[in-house]
Short mmCIF file of C-alpha atoms in Angstrom, two decimals:
data_model
loop_
_atom_site.label_atom_id
_atom_site.label_comp_id
_atom_site.label_asym_id
_atom_site.label_seq_id
_atom_site.Cartn_x
_atom_site.Cartn_y
_atom_site.Cartn_z
CA MET A 1 -219.90 31.83 -104.17
CA SER A 2 -221.88 33.12 -107.52
CA ALA A 3 -221.47 36.59 -108.94
CA GLU A 4 -224.66 37.42 -107.47
CA THR A 5 -224.00 36.41 -104.08
CA ALA A 6 -220.25 38.38 -104.48
CA ARG A 7 -222.12 41.55 -105.61
CA THR A 8 -225.03 41.43 -102.96
CA GLY A 9 -223.38 39.59 -99.85
CA GLU A 10 -226.74 37.59 -99.96
CA GLN A 11 -227.55 33.94 -101.17
CA SER A 12 -230.91 32.71 -102.92
CA TYR A 13 -232.83 29.77 -101.57
CA GLU A 14 -235.83 29.55 -104.08
CA GLY A 15 -238.12 27.06 -103.50
CA GLY A 16 -236.36 25.58 -100.11
CA LEU A 17 -235.03 26.91 -96.49
CA ARG A 18 -231.83 29.17 -96.07
CA PRO A 19 -229.68 27.05 -93.70
CA VAL A 20 -229.14 29.56 -90.91
CA ALA A 21 -226.39 29.33 -87.87
CA ARG A 22 -227.06 31.72 -85.24
CA VAL A 23 -225.20 32.56 -82.08
CA VAL A 24 -226.70 32.96 -78.43
CA LEU A 25 -223.40 34.63 -77.25
CA LEU A 26 -223.01 34.97 -73.07
CA ASP A 27 -220.42 36.76 -71.54
CA PRO A 28 -218.80 36.31 -67.98
CA ASP A 29 -221.81 38.01 -66.37
CA ASP A 30 -224.17 36.22 -68.55
CA ARG A 31 -225.49 38.60 -70.38
CA ILE A 32 -226.47 37.75 -74.24
CA LEU A 33 -225.37 40.15 -77.03
CA LEU A 34 -227.95 41.26 -79.50
CA LEU A 35 -227.81 42.86 -83.03
CA HIS A 36 -230.01 45.84 -83.74
CA GLY A 37 -231.50 45.53 -86.89
CA HIS A 38 -234.11 47.62 -89.07
CA GLU A 39 -235.39 47.77 -92.80
CA PRO A 40 -233.10 49.23 -94.72
CA ASP A 41 -235.31 52.19 -95.96
CA ASP A 42 -236.79 52.44 -92.62
CA PRO A 43 -234.94 52.72 -89.14
CA ALA A 44 -237.98 52.75 -87.63
CA ASP A 45 -238.98 49.60 -88.09
CA ASP A 46 -236.55 48.03 -86.00
CA TRP A 47 -236.00 44.82 -83.87
CA TRP A 48 -233.11 42.83 -81.78
CA PHE A 49 -231.58 39.57 -82.83
CA THR A 50 -228.68 37.18 -82.04
CA PRO A 51 -225.89 37.42 -84.49
CA GLY A 52 -225.57 34.91 -87.30
CA GLY A 53 -226.39 34.28 -90.80
CA GLY A 54 -226.65 31.84 -93.92
CA VAL A 55 -224.47 28.95 -94.42
CA GLU A 56 -221.91 29.58 -97.11
CA GLY A 57 -221.03 26.69 -99.84
CA ALA A 58 -219.59 23.74 -98.09
CA GLU A 59 -219.10 25.23 -94.29
CA THR A 60 -220.85 23.74 -91.54
CA ARG A 61 -223.46 25.15 -89.63
CA GLU A 62 -220.50 25.43 -86.65
CA GLU A 63 -218.24 27.10 -89.18
CA ALA A 64 -221.13 29.56 -90.32
CA ALA A 65 -221.69 30.56 -86.70
CA LEU A 66 -218.12 31.12 -86.17
CA ARG A 67 -217.70 33.30 -89.43
CA GLU A 68 -220.91 35.22 -88.92
CA LEU A 69 -219.97 36.29 -85.41
CA ALA A 70 -216.51 37.49 -86.51
CA GLU A 71 -218.09 39.66 -89.59
CA GLU A 72 -220.96 40.89 -87.63
CA THR A 73 -219.27 41.39 -83.90
CA GLY A 74 -215.59 41.25 -84.57
CA ILE A 75 -215.42 38.65 -81.72
CA THR A 76 -213.45 35.86 -82.61
CA ASP A 77 -212.53 34.49 -78.81
CA VAL A 78 -215.52 32.24 -78.67
CA ALA A 79 -215.83 28.65 -76.54
CA LEU A 80 -218.82 27.40 -79.37
CA GLY A 81 -221.26 25.13 -77.61
CA PRO A 82 -224.09 22.68 -78.51
CA VAL A 83 -226.91 23.71 -80.39
CA LEU A 84 -229.36 25.18 -78.16
CA TRP A 85 -232.76 25.47 -80.23
CA GLN A 86 -233.75 24.92 -84.01
CA ARG A 87 -236.71 26.99 -85.55
CA ARG A 88 -238.15 27.55 -88.97
CA CYS A 89 -239.32 31.12 -89.60
CA SER A 90 -240.59 33.24 -92.71
CA PHE A 91 -240.42 37.00 -92.45
CA PRO A 92 -240.31 39.91 -95.12
CA PHE A 93 -236.94 42.02 -95.15
CA ALA A 94 -235.62 44.13 -97.69
CA GLY A 95 -238.32 43.75 -100.29
CA ARG A 96 -238.48 39.60 -100.05
CA ARG A 97 -239.58 36.72 -98.27
CA TRP A 98 -236.78 35.07 -96.05
CA ASP A 99 -237.87 31.42 -95.21
CA GLN A 100 -235.03 29.82 -93.22
CA ASP A 101 -233.81 26.83 -91.02
CA GLU A 102 -232.31 28.11 -87.72
CA TRP A 103 -229.82 26.80 -85.40
CA TYR A 104 -228.91 28.51 -82.49
CA PHE A 105 -225.44 27.62 -80.82
CA LEU A 106 -224.23 28.64 -77.41
CA ALA A 107 -221.20 30.26 -77.10
CA ARG A 108 -219.13 31.92 -74.37
CA THR A 109 -216.71 34.99 -74.77
CA THR A 110 -214.56 37.20 -72.42
CA GLN A 111 -214.47 39.52 -75.24
CA THR A 112 -217.09 42.26 -75.08
CA ALA A 113 -215.99 44.94 -77.24
CA THR A 114 -218.00 44.60 -80.68
CA VAL A 115 -216.66 45.95 -84.07
CA ALA A 116 -218.64 44.83 -87.07
CA THR A 117 -215.94 44.47 -89.83
CA GLY A 118 -217.47 41.99 -92.39
CA LEU A 119 -220.85 43.38 -93.00
CA THR A 120 -222.29 42.95 -96.29
CA GLU A 121 -223.91 45.80 -98.25
CA LEU A 122 -227.31 44.82 -97.07
CA GLU A 123 -226.18 44.24 -93.32
CA ARG A 124 -224.75 48.20 -93.57
CA ARG A 125 -227.61 49.44 -94.27
CA SER A 126 -229.70 47.11 -91.71
CA VAL A 127 -227.69 46.80 -88.67
CA ALA A 128 -227.69 49.74 -86.36
CA GLY A 129 -225.15 48.23 -83.62
CA ALA A 130 -225.09 45.57 -80.76
CA ARG A 131 -225.89 45.50 -77.04
CA TRP A 132 -225.13 43.26 -74.29
CA TRP A 133 -228.38 42.38 -72.54
CA THR A 134 -228.92 40.90 -68.86
CA CYS A 135 -231.90 38.70 -68.73
CA ARG A 136 -233.83 40.80 -66.74
CA GLU A 137 -233.12 43.71 -69.27
CA LEU A 138 -234.47 41.27 -71.81
CA THR A 139 -237.50 40.10 -70.06
CA ARG A 140 -238.50 43.85 -69.18
CA ALA A 141 -237.78 44.89 -72.90
CA HIS A 142 -240.48 46.64 -74.94
CA GLU A 143 -238.40 46.19 -78.02
CA THR A 144 -239.37 43.45 -80.67
CA VAL A 145 -236.87 40.50 -80.46
CA TYR A 146 -235.95 37.48 -81.97
CA PRO A 147 -236.93 34.94 -81.55
CA THR A 148 -239.99 35.93 -79.80
CA ARG A 149 -239.67 33.89 -76.62
CA LEU A 150 -235.83 34.69 -76.43
CA ALA A 151 -236.16 36.05 -72.62
CA GLY A 152 -237.79 33.01 -71.22
CA LEU A 153 -235.40 30.46 -73.30
CA LEU A 154 -232.63 32.70 -71.80
CA ARG A 155 -233.75 32.29 -68.49
CA THR A 156 -234.19 28.71 -68.74
CA LEU A 157 -230.70 28.18 -69.98
CA LEU A 158 -229.28 30.27 -67.25
CA ASP A 159 -231.57 28.23 -64.84
CA GLU A 160 -231.03 24.60 -66.07
CA GLY A 161 -227.72 24.61 -68.50
CA PRO A 162 -228.19 23.58 -72.03
CA PRO A 163 -230.87 21.16 -72.91
CA ALA A 164 -229.68 17.31 -73.64
CA ARG A 165 -230.79 17.87 -77.30
CA PRO A 166 -231.57 20.73 -79.38
CA VAL A 167 -235.16 22.19 -78.41
CA ILE A 168 -237.70 22.43 -81.58
CA LEU A 169 -239.17 25.70 -81.23
CA ASP A 170 -242.35 26.70 -82.89
CA PRO A 171 -242.30 28.07 -86.25
CA GLU A 172 -242.22 32.17 -86.54
CA ILE A 173 -243.99 33.52 -89.68
CA VAL A 174 -244.26 37.36 -89.70
#
């Protein structure tokens, strides 16, 4: 970890895609856990997203998924499953543009209480909490959710099970 990464909790991927591992975490009732995020200086500019973040050092995406989940939610009793989806995305956040190659892992847990104990300084300024959502609630949501097709993707997952190989989602550029 560089001194800059240690100071800010962020890694820079100038000229390339930031490798990211995300977790589609389901509880025994098939609810999905989403985090509520916002721009650090504008809580009204908000959205919901799956737990996860950047791969650090030599860790695998699986290791990154489990580490990020523990840091952002405190949930460690997890059965990590296959990669469901992959997508590339680009978005402005905290005064810069983030270009990411995201892999979404399926995971199941019986642990539903969340406590964010390992947030970076930027995450402390931009994550407002977590909530378990039913597929029906997600389908009816008026809030912004990423990836934007999450409600339909979750419905397909619950109806058909995990895909035989990861589904490549359309790129999202915000």
